[in-house]
PDB file of C-alpha atoms in Angstrom:
ATOM      1  CA  MET A   1       7.605  -9.533  10.811  1.00 96.00           C
ATOM      2  CA  ILE A   2       4.739  -9.361   8.436  1.00 97.00           C
ATOM      3  CA  VAL A   3       4.171  -6.107   6.150  1.00 98.00           C
ATOM      4  CA  VAL A   4       0.801  -5.271   4.872  1.00 98.00           C
ATOM      5  CA  PHE A   5       0.783  -2.752   2.028  1.00 98.00           C
ATOM      6  CA  GLY A   6      -2.679  -1.524   1.035  1.00 94.00           C
ATOM      7  CA  GLY A   7      -3.638   0.516  -1.918  1.00 91.00           C
ATOM      8  CA  THR A   8      -5.526   0.740  -5.464  1.00 90.00           C
ATOM      9  CA  PHE A   9      -2.502  -0.321  -7.335  1.00 93.00           C
ATOM     10  CA  ASP A  10      -4.195   1.056 -10.368  1.00 92.00           C
ATOM     11  CA  PRO A  11      -1.654   0.263 -11.819  1.00 94.00           C
ATOM     12  CA  VAL A  12       1.091  -1.111  -9.731  1.00 95.00           C
ATOM     13  CA  HIS A  13       4.306   0.697 -10.470  1.00 93.00           C
ATOM     14  CA  ARG A  14       8.089   1.016  -9.660  1.00 92.00           C
ATOM     15  CA  GLY A  15       7.291   3.302  -6.855  1.00 89.00           C
ATOM     16  CA  HIS A  16       5.187   0.586  -5.072  1.00 92.00           C
ATOM     17  CA  GLU A  17       7.826  -1.924  -5.983  1.00 93.00           C
ATOM     18  CA  ASN A  18      10.600   0.216  -4.454  1.00 91.00           C
ATOM     19  CA  MET A  19       8.479   0.972  -1.371  1.00 92.00           C
ATOM     20  CA  ALA A  20       7.984  -2.764  -0.891  1.00 95.00           C
ATOM     21  CA  LYS A  21      11.576  -3.851  -1.381  1.00 95.00           C
ATOM     22  CA  HIS A  22      12.948  -1.182   0.894  1.00 93.00           C
ATOM     23  CA  ALA A  23      10.306  -2.145   3.662  1.00 96.00           C
ATOM     24  CA  ILE A  24      11.399  -5.868   3.326  1.00 97.00           C
ATOM     25  CA  SER A  25      14.936  -4.929   3.729  1.00 95.00           C
ATOM     26  CA  ALA A  26      14.702  -2.140   6.386  1.00 95.00           C
ATOM     27  CA  LEU A  27      12.423  -4.108   8.624  1.00 96.00           C
ATOM     28  CA  SER A  28      13.919  -7.458   8.179  1.00 96.00           C
ATOM     29  CA  ALA A  29      10.413  -8.753   7.379  1.00 96.00           C
ATOM     30  CA  ASP A  30       9.661 -12.322   6.471  1.00 92.00           C
ATOM     31  CA  ALA A  31       7.004 -11.411   3.766  1.00 97.00           C
ATOM     32  CA  LEU A  32       4.951  -8.419   2.317  1.00 98.00           C
ATOM     33  CA  TYR A  33       1.481  -8.762   1.258  1.00 98.00           C
ATOM     34  CA  PHE A  34       0.056  -6.232  -1.333  1.00 98.00           C
ATOM     35  CA  MET A  35      -3.562  -5.725  -0.312  1.00 97.00           C
ATOM     36  CA  PRO A  36      -5.574  -4.183  -3.062  1.00 95.00           C
ATOM     37  CA  CYS A  37      -8.689  -2.338  -2.083  1.00 91.00           C
ATOM     38  CA  ALA A  38     -11.927  -2.348  -3.811  1.00 86.00           C
ATOM     39  CA  LEU A  39     -12.783   0.427  -6.235  1.00 73.00           C
ATOM     40  CA  PRO A  40     -16.192   1.955  -6.838  1.00 59.00           C
ATOM     41  CA  VAL A  41     -17.191   1.428 -10.462  1.00 53.00           C
ATOM     42  CA  HIS A  42     -17.417   5.098 -11.058  1.00 52.00           C
ATOM     43  CA  LYS A  43     -13.656   5.604 -10.096  1.00 58.00           C
ATOM     44  CA  ALA A  44     -12.256   2.665 -11.997  1.00 60.00           C
ATOM     45  CA  ALA A  45     -10.302   3.381 -15.142  1.00 61.00           C
ATOM     46  CA  PRO A  46     -12.031   2.409 -18.298  1.00 57.00           C
ATOM     47  CA  GLY A  47     -11.766  -1.345 -18.896  1.00 66.00           C
ATOM     48  CA  VAL A  48      -9.546  -1.917 -15.939  1.00 85.00           C
ATOM     49  CA  THR A  49     -11.172  -4.507 -13.785  1.00 90.00           C
ATOM     50  CA  THR A  50     -10.249  -5.823 -10.393  1.00 92.00           C
ATOM     51  CA  GLN A  51      -8.929  -8.913 -12.125  1.00 95.00           C
ATOM     52  CA  HIS A  52      -6.608  -6.768 -14.175  1.00 95.00           C
ATOM     53  CA  ARG A  53      -5.220  -5.112 -11.062  1.00 95.00           C
ATOM     54  CA  VAL A  54      -4.722  -8.452  -9.480  1.00 97.00           C
ATOM     55  CA  GLU A  55      -2.897  -9.946 -12.647  1.00 98.00           C
ATOM     56  CA  MET A  56      -0.675  -6.943 -12.638  1.00 97.00           C
ATOM     57  CA  LEU A  57       0.313  -7.521  -9.073  1.00 98.00           C
ATOM     58  CA  LYS A  58       0.902 -11.142  -9.687  1.00 98.00           C
ATOM     59  CA  LEU A  59       3.583 -10.226 -12.293  1.00 98.00           C
ATOM     60  CA  VAL A  60       5.329  -7.963  -9.803  1.00 97.00           C
ATOM     61  CA  CYS A  61       5.213 -10.777  -7.180  1.00 97.00           C
ATOM     62  CA  GLN A  62       7.051 -13.096  -9.578  1.00 96.00           C
ATOM     63  CA  SER A  63      10.051 -10.980  -9.332  1.00 91.00           C
ATOM     64  CA  ASN A  64      10.460 -11.326  -5.391  1.00 95.00           C
ATOM     65  CA  ALA A  65       9.828 -14.527  -3.330  1.00 96.00           C
ATOM     66  CA  SER A  66       8.909 -12.240  -0.377  1.00 97.00           C
ATOM     67  CA  PHE A  67       6.125 -10.636  -2.202  1.00 98.00           C
ATOM     68  CA  HIS A  68       2.532 -11.967  -1.969  1.00 98.00           C
ATOM     69  CA  ILE A  69      -1.080 -10.764  -2.693  1.00 98.00           C
ATOM     70  CA  ASP A  70      -3.905 -10.671  -0.143  1.00 97.00           C
ATOM     71  CA  THR A  71      -7.274 -10.262  -1.742  1.00 96.00           C
ATOM     72  CA  ARG A  72      -9.597 -10.220   1.222  1.00 95.00           C
ATOM     73  CA  GLU A  73     -10.800  -6.632   0.542  1.00 93.00           C
ATOM     74  CA  LEU A  74     -11.641  -7.445  -2.893  1.00 93.00           C
ATOM     75  CA  GLU A  75     -13.707 -10.379  -1.807  1.00 93.00           C
ATOM     76  CA  ARG A  76     -15.471  -8.638   0.976  1.00 89.00           C
ATOM     77  CA  THR A  77     -19.205  -7.812   0.175  1.00 86.00           C
ATOM     78  CA  THR A  78     -19.663  -5.300   2.994  1.00 83.00           C
ATOM     79  CA  PRO A  79     -17.846  -1.935   3.299  1.00 81.00           C
ATOM     80  CA  SER A  80     -14.241  -2.552   3.450  1.00 80.00           C
ATOM     81  CA  TYR A  81     -12.303  -0.782   6.179  1.00 90.00           C
ATOM     82  CA  SER A  82      -8.624  -1.260   6.880  1.00 93.00           C
ATOM     83  CA  LEU A  83      -9.466  -1.939  10.369  1.00 95.00           C
ATOM     84  CA  LEU A  84     -11.458  -5.192   9.467  1.00 95.00           C
ATOM     85  CA  SER A  85      -8.541  -6.467   7.351  1.00 96.00           C
ATOM     86  CA  ILE A  86      -5.739  -5.771   9.913  1.00 97.00           C
ATOM     87  CA  GLN A  87      -8.023  -7.240  12.727  1.00 98.00           C
ATOM     88  CA  GLN A  88      -8.176 -10.390  10.638  1.00 97.00           C
ATOM     89  CA  TRP A  89      -4.430 -10.450  10.228  1.00 98.00           C
ATOM     90  CA  ARG A  90      -4.032  -9.908  13.989  1.00 98.00           C
ATOM     91  CA  ASP A  91      -6.388 -12.708  14.762  1.00 98.00           C
ATOM     92  CA  ALA A  92      -4.453 -15.141  12.517  1.00 98.00           C
ATOM     93  CA  ASN A  93      -1.076 -13.975  13.851  1.00 97.00           C
ATOM     94  CA  PRO A  94      -1.534 -13.143  17.444  1.00 97.00           C
ATOM     95  CA  GLU A  95       2.191 -13.228  18.338  1.00 97.00           C
ATOM     96  CA  GLU A  96       3.710 -11.811  15.153  1.00 97.00           C
ATOM     97  CA  PRO A  97       4.627  -8.097  14.577  1.00 98.00           C
ATOM     98  CA  ILE A  98       2.481  -6.838  11.861  1.00 98.00           C
ATOM     99  CA  ALA A  99       3.453  -3.531  10.162  1.00 98.00           C
ATOM    100  CA  PHE A 100       0.991  -1.612   7.930  1.00 98.00           C
ATOM    101  CA  LEU A 101       2.836   0.282   5.294  1.00 98.00           C
ATOM    102  CA  LEU A 102       1.475   3.640   4.388  1.00 94.00           C
ATOM    103  CA  GLY A 103       2.462   6.661   2.185  1.00 89.00           C
ATOM    104  CA  MET A 104       2.725  10.027   3.694  1.00 90.00           C
ATOM    105  CA  ASP A 105      -0.498  11.314   2.011  1.00 86.00           C
ATOM    106  CA  SER A 106      -2.637   8.473   3.658  1.00 90.00           C
ATOM    107  CA  PHE A 107      -0.849   8.843   6.864  1.00 95.00           C
ATOM    108  CA  ASN A 108      -1.578  12.586   7.068  1.00 95.00           C
ATOM    109  CA  ASN A 109      -5.385  11.668   6.877  1.00 94.00           C
ATOM    110  CA  LEU A 110      -5.160   8.753   9.384  1.00 96.00           C
ATOM    111  CA  THR A 111      -7.358  10.355  11.891  1.00 97.00           C
ATOM    112  CA  SER A 112     -10.176  10.476   9.431  1.00 95.00           C
ATOM    113  CA  TRP A 113     -10.090   6.532   9.138  1.00 95.00           C
ATOM    114  CA  TYR A 114     -12.699   4.338  10.527  1.00 95.00           C
ATOM    115  CA  HIS A 115     -11.849   3.667  14.228  1.00 97.00           C
ATOM    116  CA  TRP A 116      -8.235   4.558  13.599  1.00 97.00           C
ATOM    117  CA  LYS A 117      -7.189   4.595  17.271  1.00 98.00           C
ATOM    118  CA  THR A 118      -8.235   0.750  17.328  1.00 98.00           C
ATOM    119  CA  LEU A 119      -6.158   0.044  14.073  1.00 98.00           C
ATOM    120  CA  VAL A 120      -3.025   1.483  15.497  1.00 98.00           C
ATOM    121  CA  ARG A 121      -3.270  -0.747  18.595  1.00 98.00           C
ATOM    122  CA  LEU A 122      -3.444  -3.834  16.302  1.00 98.00           C
ATOM    123  CA  CYS A 123      -0.252  -3.156  14.335  1.00 98.00           C
ATOM    124  CA  HIS A 124       2.673  -0.966  13.831  1.00 98.00           C
ATOM    125  CA  ILE A 125       2.267   1.958  11.372  1.00 98.00           C
ATOM    126  CA  VAL A 126       5.159   2.303   8.847  1.00 98.00           C
ATOM    127  CA  VAL A 127       5.136   5.624   6.954  1.00 96.00           C
ATOM    128  CA  TYR A 128       7.138   5.774   3.698  1.00 92.00           C
ATOM    129  CA  GLN A 129       7.719   9.478   2.482  1.00 80.00           C
ATOM    130  CA  ARG A 130       7.834  10.185  -1.201  1.00 72.00           C
ATOM    131  CA  PRO A 131       9.768  13.060  -2.742  1.00 68.00           C
ATOM    132  CA  GLY A 132       8.101  16.400  -1.970  1.00 73.00           C
ATOM    133  CA  GLU A 133       5.784  15.100   0.527  1.00 77.00           C
ATOM    134  CA  SER A 134       5.596  16.692   4.081  1.00 86.00           C
ATOM    135  CA  PHE A 135       4.395  15.451   7.517  1.00 91.00           C
ATOM    136  CA  LEU A 136       1.258  17.749   8.067  1.00 92.00           C
ATOM    137  CA  PRO A 137      -0.430  16.434  11.204  1.00 94.00           C
ATOM    138  CA  ASN A 138      -3.406  17.661  12.990  1.00 96.00           C
ATOM    139  CA  GLN A 139      -2.982  17.754  16.839  1.00 97.00           C
ATOM    140  CA  GLU A 140      -4.540  14.305  17.284  1.00 97.00           C
ATOM    141  CA  LEU A 141      -2.032  12.746  14.852  1.00 98.00           C
ATOM    142  CA  GLN A 142       0.897  14.819  16.268  1.00 97.00           C
ATOM    143  CA  ASP A 143      -0.029  13.468  19.782  1.00 98.00           C
ATOM    144  CA  TYR A 144      -0.091   9.945  18.354  1.00 98.00           C
ATOM    145  CA  VAL A 145       3.343  10.238  16.740  1.00 98.00           C
ATOM    146  CA  TYR A 146       4.720  11.812  20.041  1.00 97.00           C
ATOM    147  CA  ARG A 147       3.442   8.772  22.066  1.00 98.00           C
ATOM    148  CA  CYS A 148       4.355   5.977  19.699  1.00 98.00           C
ATOM    149  CA  GLN A 149       7.214   7.004  17.349  1.00 98.00           C
ATOM    150  CA  ALA A 150       9.988   4.327  17.179  1.00 97.00           C
ATOM    151  CA  GLU A 151      13.555   5.484  16.342  1.00 95.00           C
ATOM    152  CA  SER A 152      14.755   2.241  14.894  1.00 96.00           C
ATOM    153  CA  PRO A 153      13.333  -0.651  12.961  1.00 96.00           C
ATOM    154  CA  GLU A 154      14.412  -3.011  15.845  1.00 97.00           C
ATOM    155  CA  GLN A 155      11.849  -1.429  18.065  1.00 97.00           C
ATOM    156  CA  LEU A 156       9.180  -2.906  15.919  1.00 97.00           C
ATOM    157  CA  THR A 157      10.467  -6.447  16.627  1.00 96.00           C
ATOM    158  CA  LYS A 158      10.220  -6.113  20.235  1.00 96.00           C
ATOM    159  CA  GLN A 159       6.398  -6.086  20.431  1.00 97.00           C
ATOM    160  CA  THR A 160       3.609  -7.075  17.973  1.00 98.00           C
ATOM    161  CA  SER A 161       1.994  -3.592  17.528  1.00 98.00           C
ATOM    162  CA  GLY A 162       1.766  -0.054  18.799  1.00 98.00           C
ATOM    163  CA  HIS A 163       4.605   1.704  17.230  1.00 98.00           C
ATOM    164  CA  CYS A 164       4.805   4.417  14.446  1.00 98.00           C
ATOM    165  CA  TYR A 165       7.948   4.335  12.264  1.00 97.00           C
ATOM    166  CA  PHE A 166       8.999   6.870   9.600  1.00 95.00           C
ATOM    167  CA  LEU A 167      10.940   4.905   6.828  1.00 93.00           C
ATOM    168  CA  ALA A 168      13.141   6.975   4.583  1.00 86.00           C
ATOM    169  CA  GLY A 169      14.341   5.549   1.456  1.00 77.00           C
ATOM    170  CA  PRO A 170      14.558   5.724  -2.328  1.00 72.00           C
ATOM    171  CA  THR A 171      11.314   5.783  -4.558  1.00 64.00           C
ATOM    172  CA  VAL A 172      10.165   6.592  -7.970  1.00 68.00           C
ATOM    173  CA  ASP A 173       8.471  10.094  -7.965  1.00 71.00           C
ATOM    174  CA  ILE A 174       5.342   9.096  -9.920  1.00 76.00           C
ATOM    175  CA  ALA A 175       1.769   8.623  -8.638  1.00 77.00           C
ATOM    176  CA  SER A 176      -0.876   6.250 -10.133  1.00 82.00           C
ATOM    177  CA  SER A 177      -3.081   9.091 -11.151  1.00 83.00           C
ATOM    178  CA  SER A 178      -0.290  10.710 -13.100  1.00 84.00           C
ATOM    179  CA  LEU A 179       0.826   7.469 -14.515  1.00 87.00           C
ATOM    180  CA  ARG A 180      -2.778   6.777 -15.902  1.00 88.00           C
ATOM    181  CA  SER A 181      -2.738  10.123 -17.559  1.00 88.00           C
ATOM    182  CA  ARG A 182       0.692   9.407 -19.227  1.00 88.00           C
ATOM    183  CA  LEU A 183      -0.824   6.066 -20.320  1.00 89.00           C
ATOM    184  CA  GLY A 184      -3.886   7.684 -21.731  1.00 86.00           C
ATOM    185  CA  ARG A 185      -1.765  10.041 -23.744  1.00 89.00           C
ATOM    186  CA  ASP A 186       0.344   7.348 -25.080  1.00 86.00           C
ATOM    187  CA  GLU A 187       3.557   8.918 -23.359  1.00 86.00           C
ATOM    188  CA  ALA A 188       6.553   6.891 -22.402  1.00 84.00           C
ATOM    189  CA  THR A 189       5.993   5.075 -19.131  1.00 87.00           C
ATOM    190  CA  ASP A 190       8.813   2.514 -19.188  1.00 85.00           C
ATOM    191  CA  LEU A 191      10.775   4.289 -16.419  1.00 87.00           C
ATOM    192  CA  PHE A 192       7.798   3.856 -14.041  1.00 90.00           C
ATOM    193  CA  LEU A 193       6.587   0.343 -14.985  1.00 93.00           C
ATOM    194  CA  SER A 194       8.116  -3.047 -14.880  1.00 94.00           C
ATOM    195  CA  GLN A 195       8.540  -4.522 -18.439  1.00 95.00           C
ATOM    196  CA  GLU A 196       6.099  -7.178 -17.452  1.00 96.00           C
ATOM    197  CA  VAL A 197       3.403  -4.835 -16.176  1.00 96.00           C
ATOM    198  CA  LEU A 198       3.816  -2.508 -19.239  1.00 95.00           C
ATOM    199  CA  ALA A 199       3.560  -5.543 -21.615  1.00 95.00           C
ATOM    200  CA  TYR A 200       0.264  -6.642 -19.810  1.00 96.00           C
ATOM    201  CA  ILE A 201      -1.248  -2.965 -20.083  1.00 94.00           C
ATOM    202  CA  ASN A 202      -0.323  -2.874 -23.781  1.00 93.00           C
ATOM    203  CA  GLN A 203      -1.650  -6.250 -24.533  1.00 95.00           C
ATOM    204  CA  HIS A 204      -4.963  -5.487 -22.899  1.00 93.00           C
ATOM    205  CA  GLY A 205      -5.136  -1.879 -24.076  1.00 92.00           C
ATOM    206  CA  LEU A 206      -5.678  -0.634 -20.589  1.00 93.00           C
ATOM    207  CA  TYR A 207      -5.824   3.006 -19.454  1.00 90.00           C
ATOM    208  CA  THR A 208      -7.096   4.011 -22.925  1.00 85.00           C
ATOM    209  CA  GLU A 209     -10.561   5.246 -24.165  1.00 70.00           C
ATOM    210  CA  ASN A 210     -10.834   1.986 -26.066  1.00 60.00           C
ATOM    211  CA  PRO A 211      -9.652  -0.909 -23.992  1.00 57.00           C
ATOM    212  CA  LYS A 212      -9.389  -4.398 -25.702  1.00 61.00           C
ATOM    213  CA  SER A 213     -12.090  -6.938 -24.581  1.00 55.00           C
ATOM    214  CA  THR A 214     -10.823 -10.020 -22.971  1.00 51.00           C
TER     215      THR A 214
END
């Protein structure tokens, strides 16, 4: 099984790492691919380029041989939808189960995604719930879960796509937005970032009003 984990990873933190490690273990996956998405310039943190996000992901991937990076959404010059990326994954791996790893906040908004019904036919949806988050579906999402929910990870291996599975497990209760604020205020973040990522952030002065030029 291949796990695809999309997000901004701005920055990648221990919550992301824990999600990835637990997904690899619980799903008995062969590999997990972090797939960073493109950020509009006006939404990017000061001085934090796409390359910085990729470099921080590379540091995290060095700690686990099952971790990899997929940069296709960063290289796309047209609007980047998850559907396009998962379609490419499916075309390249027609017989392999593919799991798309989402947080609960993203899953609650799934029905607003571009051609979401096609997306869920191309892969399994694996939903990871962080502390304090609740499943708040509209009727359409509730119907999808009723039809497609798997009760165990083993069910995901019996077909290449089409299931939805809720993955419970430990996580770090921190969001990237809160972490960026802490970094901007020069507050302690060592509990939430790996030593390597924190050292990289400090080296380049990221998430501050005066980032260092590189």
